[in-house]
Coordinates of C-alpha atoms and ligand atoms in Angstrom, one line a residue:
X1 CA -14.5 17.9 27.2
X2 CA -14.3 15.1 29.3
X3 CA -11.9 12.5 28.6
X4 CA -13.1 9.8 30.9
X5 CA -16.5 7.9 32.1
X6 CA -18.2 7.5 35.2
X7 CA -15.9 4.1 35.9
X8 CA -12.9 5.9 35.0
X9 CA -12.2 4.6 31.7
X10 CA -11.0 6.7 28.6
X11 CA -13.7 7.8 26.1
X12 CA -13.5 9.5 22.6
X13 CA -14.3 13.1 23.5
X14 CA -16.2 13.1 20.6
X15 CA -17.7 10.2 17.7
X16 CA -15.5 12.2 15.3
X17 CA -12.7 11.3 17.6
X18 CA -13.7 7.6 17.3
X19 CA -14.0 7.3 13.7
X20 CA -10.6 9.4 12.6
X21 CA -9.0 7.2 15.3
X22 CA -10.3 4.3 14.0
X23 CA -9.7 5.5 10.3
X24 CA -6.4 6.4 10.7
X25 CA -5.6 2.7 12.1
X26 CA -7.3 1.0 9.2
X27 CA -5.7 3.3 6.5
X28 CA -1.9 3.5 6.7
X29 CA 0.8 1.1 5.1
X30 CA -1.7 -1.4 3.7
X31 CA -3.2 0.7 2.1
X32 CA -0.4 2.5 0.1
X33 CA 2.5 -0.3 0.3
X34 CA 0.7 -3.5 0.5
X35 CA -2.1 -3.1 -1.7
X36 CA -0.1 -1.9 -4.7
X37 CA 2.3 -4.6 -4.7
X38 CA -0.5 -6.9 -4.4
X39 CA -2.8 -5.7 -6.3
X40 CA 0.1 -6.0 -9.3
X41 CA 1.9 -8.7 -8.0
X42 CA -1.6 -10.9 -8.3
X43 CA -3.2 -8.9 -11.8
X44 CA -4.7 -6.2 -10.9
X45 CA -8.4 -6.8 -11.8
X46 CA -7.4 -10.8 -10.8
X47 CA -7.2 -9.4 -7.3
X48 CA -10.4 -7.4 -7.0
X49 CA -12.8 -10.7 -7.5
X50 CA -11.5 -12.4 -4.0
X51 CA -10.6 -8.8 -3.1
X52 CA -14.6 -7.5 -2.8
X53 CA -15.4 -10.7 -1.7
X54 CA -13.7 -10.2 1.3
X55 CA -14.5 -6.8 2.1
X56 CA -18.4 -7.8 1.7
X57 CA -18.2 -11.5 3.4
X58 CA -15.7 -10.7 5.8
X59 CA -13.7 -7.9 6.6
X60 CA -16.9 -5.4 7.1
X61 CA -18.9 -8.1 9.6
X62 CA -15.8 -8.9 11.1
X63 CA -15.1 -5.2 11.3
X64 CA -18.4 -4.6 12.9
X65 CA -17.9 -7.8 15.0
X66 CA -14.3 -6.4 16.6
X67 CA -15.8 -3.1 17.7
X68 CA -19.1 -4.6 18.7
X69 CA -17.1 -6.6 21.6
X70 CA -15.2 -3.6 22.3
X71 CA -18.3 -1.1 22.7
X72 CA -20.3 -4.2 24.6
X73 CA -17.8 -5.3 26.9
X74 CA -15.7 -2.1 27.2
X75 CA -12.9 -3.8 27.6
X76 CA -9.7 -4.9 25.5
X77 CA -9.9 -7.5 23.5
X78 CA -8.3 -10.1 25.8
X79 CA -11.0 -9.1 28.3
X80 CA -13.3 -8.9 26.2
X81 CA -13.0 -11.9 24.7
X82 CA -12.8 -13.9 28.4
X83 CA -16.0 -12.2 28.8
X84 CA -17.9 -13.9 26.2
X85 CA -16.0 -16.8 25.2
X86 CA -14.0 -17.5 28.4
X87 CA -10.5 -18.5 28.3
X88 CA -10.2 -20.3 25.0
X89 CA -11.2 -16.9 23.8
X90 CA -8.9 -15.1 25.9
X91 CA -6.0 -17.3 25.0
X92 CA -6.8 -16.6 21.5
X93 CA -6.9 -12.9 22.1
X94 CA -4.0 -12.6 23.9
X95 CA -1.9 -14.8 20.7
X96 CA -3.1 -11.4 18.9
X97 CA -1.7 -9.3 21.4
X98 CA 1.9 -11.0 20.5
X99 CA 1.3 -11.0 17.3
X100 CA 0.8 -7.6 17.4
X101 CA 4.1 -6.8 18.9
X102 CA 6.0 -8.6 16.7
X103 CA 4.0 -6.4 14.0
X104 CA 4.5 -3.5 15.6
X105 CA 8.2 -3.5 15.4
X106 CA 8.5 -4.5 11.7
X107 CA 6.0 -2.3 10.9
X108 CA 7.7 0.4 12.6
X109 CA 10.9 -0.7 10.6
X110 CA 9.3 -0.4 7.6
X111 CA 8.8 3.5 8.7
X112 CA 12.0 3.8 9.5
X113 CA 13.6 2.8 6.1
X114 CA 10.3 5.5 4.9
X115 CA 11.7 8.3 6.9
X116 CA 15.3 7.5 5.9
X117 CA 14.1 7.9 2.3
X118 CA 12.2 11.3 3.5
X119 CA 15.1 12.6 4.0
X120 CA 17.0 11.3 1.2
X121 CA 14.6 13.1 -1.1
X122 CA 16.2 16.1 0.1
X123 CA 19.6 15.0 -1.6
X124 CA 21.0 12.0 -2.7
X125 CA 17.4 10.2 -3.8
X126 CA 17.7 12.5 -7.5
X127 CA 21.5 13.3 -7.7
X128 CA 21.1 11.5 -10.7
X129 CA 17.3 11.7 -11.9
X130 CA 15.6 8.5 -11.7
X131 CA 19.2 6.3 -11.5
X132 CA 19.9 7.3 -7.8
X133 CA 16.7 6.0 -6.6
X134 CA 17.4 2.5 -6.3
X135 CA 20.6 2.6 -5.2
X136 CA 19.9 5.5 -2.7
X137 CA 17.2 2.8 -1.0
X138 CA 19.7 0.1 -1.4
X139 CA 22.5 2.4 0.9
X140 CA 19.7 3.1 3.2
X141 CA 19.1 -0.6 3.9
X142 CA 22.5 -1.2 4.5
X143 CA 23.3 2.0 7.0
X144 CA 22.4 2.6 10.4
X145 CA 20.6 5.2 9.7
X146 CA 17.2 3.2 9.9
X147 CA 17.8 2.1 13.8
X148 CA 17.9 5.6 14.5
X149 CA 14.9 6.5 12.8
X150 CA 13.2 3.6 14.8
X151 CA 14.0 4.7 18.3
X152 CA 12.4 7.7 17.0
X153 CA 9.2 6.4 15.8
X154 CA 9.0 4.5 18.4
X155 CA 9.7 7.3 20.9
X156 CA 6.4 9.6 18.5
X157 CA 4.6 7.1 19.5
X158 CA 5.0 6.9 23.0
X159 CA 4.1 10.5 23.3
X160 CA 0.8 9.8 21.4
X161 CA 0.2 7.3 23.3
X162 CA 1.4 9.0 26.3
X163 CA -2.3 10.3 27.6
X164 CA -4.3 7.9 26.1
X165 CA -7.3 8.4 23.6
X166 CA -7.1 12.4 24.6
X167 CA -2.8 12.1 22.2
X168 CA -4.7 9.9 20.2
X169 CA -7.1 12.1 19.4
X170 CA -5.2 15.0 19.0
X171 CA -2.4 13.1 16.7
X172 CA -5.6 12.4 14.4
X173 CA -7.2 15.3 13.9
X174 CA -4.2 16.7 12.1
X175 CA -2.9 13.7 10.3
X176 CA -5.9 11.8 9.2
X177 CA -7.1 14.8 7.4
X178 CA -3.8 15.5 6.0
X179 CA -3.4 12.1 4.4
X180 CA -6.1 12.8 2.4
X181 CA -5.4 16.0 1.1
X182 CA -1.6 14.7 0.0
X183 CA -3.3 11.3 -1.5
X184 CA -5.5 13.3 -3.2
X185 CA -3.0 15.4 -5.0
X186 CA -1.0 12.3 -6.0
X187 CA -4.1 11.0 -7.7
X188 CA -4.6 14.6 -9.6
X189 CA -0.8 14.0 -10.9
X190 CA -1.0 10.6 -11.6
X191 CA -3.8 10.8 -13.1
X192 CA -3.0 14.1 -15.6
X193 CA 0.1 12.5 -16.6
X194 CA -0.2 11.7 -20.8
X195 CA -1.5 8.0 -20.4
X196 CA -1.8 7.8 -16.6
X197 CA -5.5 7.0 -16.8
X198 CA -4.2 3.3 -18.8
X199 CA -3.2 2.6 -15.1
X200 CA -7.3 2.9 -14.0
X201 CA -8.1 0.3 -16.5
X202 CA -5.4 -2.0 -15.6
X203 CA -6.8 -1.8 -12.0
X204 CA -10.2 -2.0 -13.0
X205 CA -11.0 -4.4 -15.6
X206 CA -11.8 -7.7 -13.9
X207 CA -10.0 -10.9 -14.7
X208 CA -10.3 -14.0 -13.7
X209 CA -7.6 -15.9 -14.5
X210 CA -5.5 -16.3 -11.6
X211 CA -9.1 -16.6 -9.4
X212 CA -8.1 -20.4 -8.8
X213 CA -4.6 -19.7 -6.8
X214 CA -4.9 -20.0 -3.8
X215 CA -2.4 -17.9 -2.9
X216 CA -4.3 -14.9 -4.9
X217 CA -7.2 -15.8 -2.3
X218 CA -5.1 -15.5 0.6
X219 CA -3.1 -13.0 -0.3
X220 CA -6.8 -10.9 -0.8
X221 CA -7.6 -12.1 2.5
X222 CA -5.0 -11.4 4.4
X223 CA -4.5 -7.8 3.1
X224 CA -8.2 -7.2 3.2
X225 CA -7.6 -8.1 7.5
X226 CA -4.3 -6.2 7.9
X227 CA -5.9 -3.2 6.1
X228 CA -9.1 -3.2 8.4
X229 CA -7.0 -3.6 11.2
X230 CA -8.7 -6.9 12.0
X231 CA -7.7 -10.1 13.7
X232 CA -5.2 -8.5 16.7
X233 CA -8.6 -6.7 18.5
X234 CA -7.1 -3.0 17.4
X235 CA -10.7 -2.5 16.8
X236 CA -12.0 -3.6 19.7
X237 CA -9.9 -1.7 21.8
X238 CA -10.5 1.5 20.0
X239 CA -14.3 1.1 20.2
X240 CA -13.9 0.3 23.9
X241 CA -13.6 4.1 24.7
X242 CA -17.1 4.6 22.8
X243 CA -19.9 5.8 25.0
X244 CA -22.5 2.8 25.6
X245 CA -25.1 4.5 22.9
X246 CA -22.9 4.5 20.1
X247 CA -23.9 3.0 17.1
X248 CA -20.9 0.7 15.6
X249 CA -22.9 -1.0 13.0
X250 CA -23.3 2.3 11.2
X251 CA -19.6 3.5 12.1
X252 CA -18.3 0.2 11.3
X253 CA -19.1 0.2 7.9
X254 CA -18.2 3.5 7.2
X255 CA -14.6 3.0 8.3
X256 CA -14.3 -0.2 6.0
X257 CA -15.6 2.0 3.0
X258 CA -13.6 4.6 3.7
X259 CA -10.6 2.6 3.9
X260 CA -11.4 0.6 0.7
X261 CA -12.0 4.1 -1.1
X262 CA -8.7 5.2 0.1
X263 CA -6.9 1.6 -0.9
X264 CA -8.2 2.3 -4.7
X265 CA -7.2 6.0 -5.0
X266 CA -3.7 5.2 -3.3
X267 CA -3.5 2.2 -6.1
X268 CA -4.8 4.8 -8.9
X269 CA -2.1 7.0 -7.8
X270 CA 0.6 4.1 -8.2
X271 CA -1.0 2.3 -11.1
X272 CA -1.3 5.9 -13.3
X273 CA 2.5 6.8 -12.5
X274 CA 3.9 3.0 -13.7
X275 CA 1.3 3.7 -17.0
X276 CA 2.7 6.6 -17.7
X277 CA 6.2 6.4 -17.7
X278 CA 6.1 2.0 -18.7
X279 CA 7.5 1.3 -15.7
X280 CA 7.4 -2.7 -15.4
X281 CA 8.4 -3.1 -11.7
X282 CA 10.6 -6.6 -12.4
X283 CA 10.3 -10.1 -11.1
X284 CA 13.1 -9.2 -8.3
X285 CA 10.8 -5.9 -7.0
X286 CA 9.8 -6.7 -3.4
X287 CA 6.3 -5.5 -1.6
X288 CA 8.9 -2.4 -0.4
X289 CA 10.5 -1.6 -4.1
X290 CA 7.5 -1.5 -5.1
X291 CA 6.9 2.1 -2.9
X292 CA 10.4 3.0 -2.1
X293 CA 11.8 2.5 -5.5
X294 CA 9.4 2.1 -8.2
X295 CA 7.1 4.8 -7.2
X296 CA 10.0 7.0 -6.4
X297 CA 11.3 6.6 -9.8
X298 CA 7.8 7.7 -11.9
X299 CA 8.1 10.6 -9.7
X300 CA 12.0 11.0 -10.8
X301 CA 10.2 11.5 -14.5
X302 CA 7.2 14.3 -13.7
X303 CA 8.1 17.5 -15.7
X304 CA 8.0 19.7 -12.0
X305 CA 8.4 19.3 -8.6
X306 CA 10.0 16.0 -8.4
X307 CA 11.8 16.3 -4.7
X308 CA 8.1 18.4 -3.5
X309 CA 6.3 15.2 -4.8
X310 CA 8.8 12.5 -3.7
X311 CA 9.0 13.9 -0.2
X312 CA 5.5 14.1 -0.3
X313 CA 4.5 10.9 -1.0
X314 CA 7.3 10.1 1.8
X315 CA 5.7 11.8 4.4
X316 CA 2.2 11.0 3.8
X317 CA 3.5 7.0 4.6
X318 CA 5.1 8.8 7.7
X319 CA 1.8 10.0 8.6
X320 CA -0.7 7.4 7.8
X321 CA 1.9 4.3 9.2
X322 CA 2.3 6.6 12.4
X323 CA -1.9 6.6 13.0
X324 CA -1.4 2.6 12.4
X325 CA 1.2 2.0 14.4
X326 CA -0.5 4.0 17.4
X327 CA -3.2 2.1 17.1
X328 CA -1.6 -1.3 16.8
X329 CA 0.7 -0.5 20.2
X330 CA -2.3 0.7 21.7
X331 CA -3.8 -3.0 21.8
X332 CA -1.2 -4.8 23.7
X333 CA -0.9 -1.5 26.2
X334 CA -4.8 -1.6 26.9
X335 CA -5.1 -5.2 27.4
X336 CA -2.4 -5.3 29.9
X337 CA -3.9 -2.4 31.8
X338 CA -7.6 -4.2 32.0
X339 CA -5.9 -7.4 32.6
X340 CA -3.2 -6.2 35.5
X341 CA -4.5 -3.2 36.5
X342 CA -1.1 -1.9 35.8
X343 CA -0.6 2.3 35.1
X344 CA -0.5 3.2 31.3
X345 CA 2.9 4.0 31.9
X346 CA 4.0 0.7 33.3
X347 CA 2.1 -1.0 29.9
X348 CA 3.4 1.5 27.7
X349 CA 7.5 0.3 29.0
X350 CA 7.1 -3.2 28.8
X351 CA 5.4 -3.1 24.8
X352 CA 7.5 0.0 23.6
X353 CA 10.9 -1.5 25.5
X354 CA 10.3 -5.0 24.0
X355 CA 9.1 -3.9 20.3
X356 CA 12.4 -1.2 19.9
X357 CA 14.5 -3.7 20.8
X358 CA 12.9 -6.0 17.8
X359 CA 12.4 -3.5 15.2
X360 CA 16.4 -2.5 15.3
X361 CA 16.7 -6.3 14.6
X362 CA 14.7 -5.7 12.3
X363 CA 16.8 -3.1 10.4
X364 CA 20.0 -4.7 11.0
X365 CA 22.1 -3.7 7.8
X366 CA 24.7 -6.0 7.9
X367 CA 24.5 -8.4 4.7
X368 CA 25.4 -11.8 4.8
X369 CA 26.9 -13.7 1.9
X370 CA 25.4 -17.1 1.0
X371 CA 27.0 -19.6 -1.4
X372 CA 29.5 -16.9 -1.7
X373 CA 26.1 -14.6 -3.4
X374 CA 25.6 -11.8 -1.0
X375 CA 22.1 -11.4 -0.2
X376 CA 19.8 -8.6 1.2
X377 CA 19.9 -7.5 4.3
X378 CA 19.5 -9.8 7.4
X379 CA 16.9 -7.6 8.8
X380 CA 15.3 -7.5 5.7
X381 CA 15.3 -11.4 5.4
X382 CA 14.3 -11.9 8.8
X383 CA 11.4 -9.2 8.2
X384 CA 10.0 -11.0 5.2
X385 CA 10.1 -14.4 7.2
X386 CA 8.1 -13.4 10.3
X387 CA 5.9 -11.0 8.1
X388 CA 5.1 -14.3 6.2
X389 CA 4.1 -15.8 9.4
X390 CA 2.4 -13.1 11.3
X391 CA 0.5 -11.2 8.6
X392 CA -0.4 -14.2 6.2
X393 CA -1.4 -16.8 9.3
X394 CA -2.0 -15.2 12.3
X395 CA -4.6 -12.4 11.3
X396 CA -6.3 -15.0 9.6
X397 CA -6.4 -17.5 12.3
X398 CA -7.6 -15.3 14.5
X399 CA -10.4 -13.9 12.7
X400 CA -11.5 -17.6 11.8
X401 CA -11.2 -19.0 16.0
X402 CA -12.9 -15.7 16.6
X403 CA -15.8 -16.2 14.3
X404 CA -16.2 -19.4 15.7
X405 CA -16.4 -18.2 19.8
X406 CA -18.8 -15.5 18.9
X407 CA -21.0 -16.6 16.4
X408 CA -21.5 -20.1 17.9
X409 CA -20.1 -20.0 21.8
X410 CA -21.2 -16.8 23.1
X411 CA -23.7 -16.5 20.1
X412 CA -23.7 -13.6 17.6
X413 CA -28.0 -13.4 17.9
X414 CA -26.9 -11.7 21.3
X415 CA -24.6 -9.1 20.2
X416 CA -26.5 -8.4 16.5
X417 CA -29.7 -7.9 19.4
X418 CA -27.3 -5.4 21.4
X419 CA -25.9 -3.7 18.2
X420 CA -29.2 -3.1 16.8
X421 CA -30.4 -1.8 20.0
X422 CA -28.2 1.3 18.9
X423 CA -27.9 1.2 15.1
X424 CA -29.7 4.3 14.1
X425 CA -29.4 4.0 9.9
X426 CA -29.7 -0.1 9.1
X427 CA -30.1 -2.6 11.6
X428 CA -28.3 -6.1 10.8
X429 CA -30.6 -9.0 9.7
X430 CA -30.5 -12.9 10.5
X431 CA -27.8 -13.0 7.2
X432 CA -25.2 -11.5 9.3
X433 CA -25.6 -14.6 11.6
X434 CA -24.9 -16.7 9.1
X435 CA -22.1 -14.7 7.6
X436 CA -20.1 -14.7 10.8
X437 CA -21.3 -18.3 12.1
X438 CA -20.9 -20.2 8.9
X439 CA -19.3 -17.9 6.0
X440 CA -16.2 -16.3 7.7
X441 CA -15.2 -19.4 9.0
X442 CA -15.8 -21.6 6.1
X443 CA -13.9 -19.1 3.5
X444 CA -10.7 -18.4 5.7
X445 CA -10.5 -22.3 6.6
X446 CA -10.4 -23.1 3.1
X447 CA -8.2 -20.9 2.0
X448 CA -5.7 -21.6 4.8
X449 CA -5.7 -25.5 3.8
X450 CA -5.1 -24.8 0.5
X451 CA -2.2 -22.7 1.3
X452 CA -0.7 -24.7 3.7
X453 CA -1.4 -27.9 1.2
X454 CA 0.1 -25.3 -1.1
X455 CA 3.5 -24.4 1.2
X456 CA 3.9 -28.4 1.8
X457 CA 4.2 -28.8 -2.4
X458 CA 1.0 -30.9 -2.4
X459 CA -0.5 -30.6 -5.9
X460 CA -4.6 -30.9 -5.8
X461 CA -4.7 -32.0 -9.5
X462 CA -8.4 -32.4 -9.6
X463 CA -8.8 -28.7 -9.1
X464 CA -5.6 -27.7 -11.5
X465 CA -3.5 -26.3 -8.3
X466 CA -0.3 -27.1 -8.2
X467 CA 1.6 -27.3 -4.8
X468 CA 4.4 -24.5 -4.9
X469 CA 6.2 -25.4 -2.0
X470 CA 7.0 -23.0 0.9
X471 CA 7.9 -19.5 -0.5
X472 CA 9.2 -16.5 1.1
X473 CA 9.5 -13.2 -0.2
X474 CA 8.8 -11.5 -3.6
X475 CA 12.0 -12.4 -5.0
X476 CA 11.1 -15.8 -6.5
X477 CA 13.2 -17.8 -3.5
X478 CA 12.4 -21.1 -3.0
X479 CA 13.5 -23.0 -0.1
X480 CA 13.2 -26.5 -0.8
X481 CA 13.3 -29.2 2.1
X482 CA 13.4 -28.3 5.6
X483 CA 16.3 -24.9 5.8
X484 CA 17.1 -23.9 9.0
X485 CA 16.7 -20.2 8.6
X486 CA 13.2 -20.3 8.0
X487 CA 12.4 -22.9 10.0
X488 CA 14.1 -21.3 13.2
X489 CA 11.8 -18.6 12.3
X490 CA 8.7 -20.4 12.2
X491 CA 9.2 -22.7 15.4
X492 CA 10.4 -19.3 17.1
X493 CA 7.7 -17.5 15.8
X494 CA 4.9 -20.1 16.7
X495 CA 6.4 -21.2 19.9
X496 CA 7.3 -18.2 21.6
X497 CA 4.0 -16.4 20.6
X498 CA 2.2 -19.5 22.1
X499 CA 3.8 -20.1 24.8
X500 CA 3.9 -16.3 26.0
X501 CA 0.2 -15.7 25.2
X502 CA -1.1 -19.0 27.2
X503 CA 1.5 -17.9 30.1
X504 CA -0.6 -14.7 30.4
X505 CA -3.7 -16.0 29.7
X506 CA -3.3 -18.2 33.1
X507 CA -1.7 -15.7 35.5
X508 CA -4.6 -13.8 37.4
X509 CA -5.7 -10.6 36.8
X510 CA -9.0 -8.9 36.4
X511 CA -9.4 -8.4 40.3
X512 CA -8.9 -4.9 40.1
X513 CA -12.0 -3.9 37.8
X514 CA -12.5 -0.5 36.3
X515 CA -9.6 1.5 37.8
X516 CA -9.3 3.0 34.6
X517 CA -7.2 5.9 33.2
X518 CA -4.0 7.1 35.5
Ligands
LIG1 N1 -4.4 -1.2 9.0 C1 -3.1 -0.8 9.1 C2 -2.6 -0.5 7.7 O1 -3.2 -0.7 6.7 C3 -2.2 -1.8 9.8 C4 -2.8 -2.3 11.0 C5 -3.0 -3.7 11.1 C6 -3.2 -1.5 12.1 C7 -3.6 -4.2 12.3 C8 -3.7 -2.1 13.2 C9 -3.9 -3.4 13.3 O2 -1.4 -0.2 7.5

């Protein structure tokens, strides 16, 4: 099987390849730990409304629209963005790229504190029953046992990575498959518990009371792009190893459904264990309690198997953040090799260098005490600050410029007429213009004004909203006025990832064309 074209660059050795590769990058922690907290944090069947609407306006044209660039242009998205929107589109693609470091490593943290509780679930996590779990997560915040499991993670990752798609392939094949087999026996126990089934309705009845919040609709939104791996060209990159005929509209689609199907059984799973056993995850549970502790604990009360189940559940995150994380490292890597013409292994030391050094910032476990209160870890604090940034902006931002430079500069009539030259089940209609010239951009504009108007404290009493003022976190903290914490965060956040993406975007490049794999 040959893992390379005619111009030397990397192809899927086969379209199953492609679509568990590009599967495994949409389903992983957004799916299991970001959706659930959301999805309860924001009323369960309040979410779904803006939720659907999402996947339906947005996230599956966008989705088609990312790997229609990639398969096009063959290039990364940086490239391909130059390409057809010149360099206001390749300054905009290369912002993702940052942004996608700075995911990276958090995200990566995030797996860290996962595998530290993996192993805890061989020991310490039920030394008590369900009392040890919280404060088993709460010692694993505060060791160093996380910044080990980082260099780790990131170290797996650099050998899937190592080869190009012919590791990513292979990594894959076994996990993708795996995740679904675990999920689904977390569903089958959720599910048979005496009233887990409650935990369906509470996800599925549809409400509409909190439909006017505008943080609901963002916070829909923005999961709905992290989940599909939208908005940092992951997508694009990934479908730049297809071979020229391959249809994306058709694979597209199925790789947003797929996800989406895999979003509400991993919610089932969660929502039938807090049924069950009346587990009310409290105003102070976090997006991560909500996985490492709460979900932990309705496992502490199944009548069998508790430590199978818990390290279980544990492992499957493992797996399905590893295919993410592959995939979101991947993106930087690529678009420096089409860009430089530098080695994959050159790529691969500058992104993995830089992002270990972050994510052990990231799990720092020192705690620092303010107005004599200690609070949570500083890694965790910082993590929640640039998460706040960098998921809840940036994705979106980028998705909305991007609509913009395609559907109107380099004009999405041309790639829906090179899409459908290879879509085999449904070709895409004049509609999808409009969606991605007019719909994408109107919905995410508005509901980034009214967050931001909602972040400043401006109430819009016409409409009923009232201005919240900036917010950070799950645990109810306020920051009033201008703190420095978070505002260091921001201006470091939006200066550095500015400035670094426009200092690449004017250094040459691109004078090496198609040198391809090493
Ligand atoms: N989609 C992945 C998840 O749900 C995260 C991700 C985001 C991966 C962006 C790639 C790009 O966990």
């Amino acid at each position: 099987m040959s893992t390379a074209d005619a111009a030397g660059r990397s192809v899927w050795g086969s379209k199953l390849g492609f679509v568990l590769a590009a599967s495994g990058s949409a389903i992983g922690l957004g799916n299991i730990v970001f959706f659930g907290a959301n999805a309860y944090r924001f009323g369960g069947g309040a979410f779904y409304v803006p939720y659907f609407a999402a996947l339906f306006l947005i996230g599956i044209p966008m989705m088609i629209v990312e790997m229609g660039l990639g398969q096009t242009q063959r290039k990364a998205f940086p490239s391909a963005m130059n390409r057809t929107s010149g360099k206001k589109g390749e300054f905009l693609a290369w912002w993702a790229q940052v942004n996608a470091i700075v995911i990276a490593m958090y995200y990566i943290t995030i797996l860290a504190w996962v595998g530290s509780m993996l192993v805890k679930s061989f020991g310490p996590l039920y030394a008590d029953g369900a009392n040890s779990v919280g404060p088993t997560f709460g010692g694993v915040l505060t060791s160093w046992m996380p910044v080990v499991f980082a260099f780790g993670i990131w170290a797996l990752n650099a050998v899937f990575l190592s080869k190009g798609t012919k590791t990513i392939e292979g990594a894959v094949k076994i996990f993708v498959p795996l995740m679904w087999v675990f999920m689904a026996l977390l569903v089958v126990r959720g599910l048979t518990l005496d009233n887990g089934l409650q935990g369906v309705w509470y996800l599925f009845t549809p409400n509409f009371d909190g439909i006017t919040e505008a943080a609901v609709w963002q916070g829909a939104f923005s999961q709905m792009f992290f989940s599909l791996s939208l908005g940092l060209g992951t997508m694009t990159v990934y479908a730049s190893y297809l071979p020229r005929k391959a249809d994306v509209v058709t694979n597209g689609s199925m790789v947003g459904f797929m996800n989406c199907t895999f979003e509400f059984v991993a919610g089932l799973a969660i929502f039938s264990m807090l049924f069950a056993f009346t587990l009310y995850p409290g105003e102070g549970t976090g997006t991560l309690g909500m996985s490492l502790v709460v979900v932990p604990t309705g496992i502490a009360n199944f009548p069998a198997l508790q430590v199978m189940f818990a390290a279980l559940f544990f492992f499957l995150m493992l797996i399905a953040g590893l295919t993410s994380s592959i995939s979101i490292i991947e993106g930087p890597v690529a678009s420096l090799k089409d860009k430089f013409g530098w080695s994959r292994a050159k790529a691969m030391a500058l992104v993995i260098g830089l992002g270990a050094v972050g994510s052990v910032a990231f799990a720092l476990p020192q705690v620092l005490e303010l107005d004599g209160k200690p609070t949570q870890p500083l890694g965790l604090s910082l993590l929640e600050l640039f998460d706040h940034w960098a998921f809840g902006y940036s994705l979106l931002i980028v998705g909305l410029v991007e609509a913009v430079l395609i559907g109107h500069v380099y004009g999405i009539e041309k790639l829906r007429a090179q899409l459908n030259a290879n879509a085999r089940f449904f070709k895409l209609g004049p509609w999808f213009d409009v969606l991605i010239k007019y719909v994408v951009p109107t919905l995410i504009g508005v509901v980034l004004l009214f967050n931001v108007l909602n972040e400043l404290g401006v109430s819009i009493e016409a409409l009923g909203i009232p201005g919240k003022g900036f917010y950070i976190g799950d645990n109810g903290e306020y920051f009033d006025g201008f703190e420095w914490g978070p505002s260091a965060v921001f201006g470091l956040w939006l200066g550095g990832t500015v400035v670094a993406a426009w200092l690449i975007t004017r250094s040459g490049g691109y004078d090496h064309e198609e040198e391809g794999e090493a």
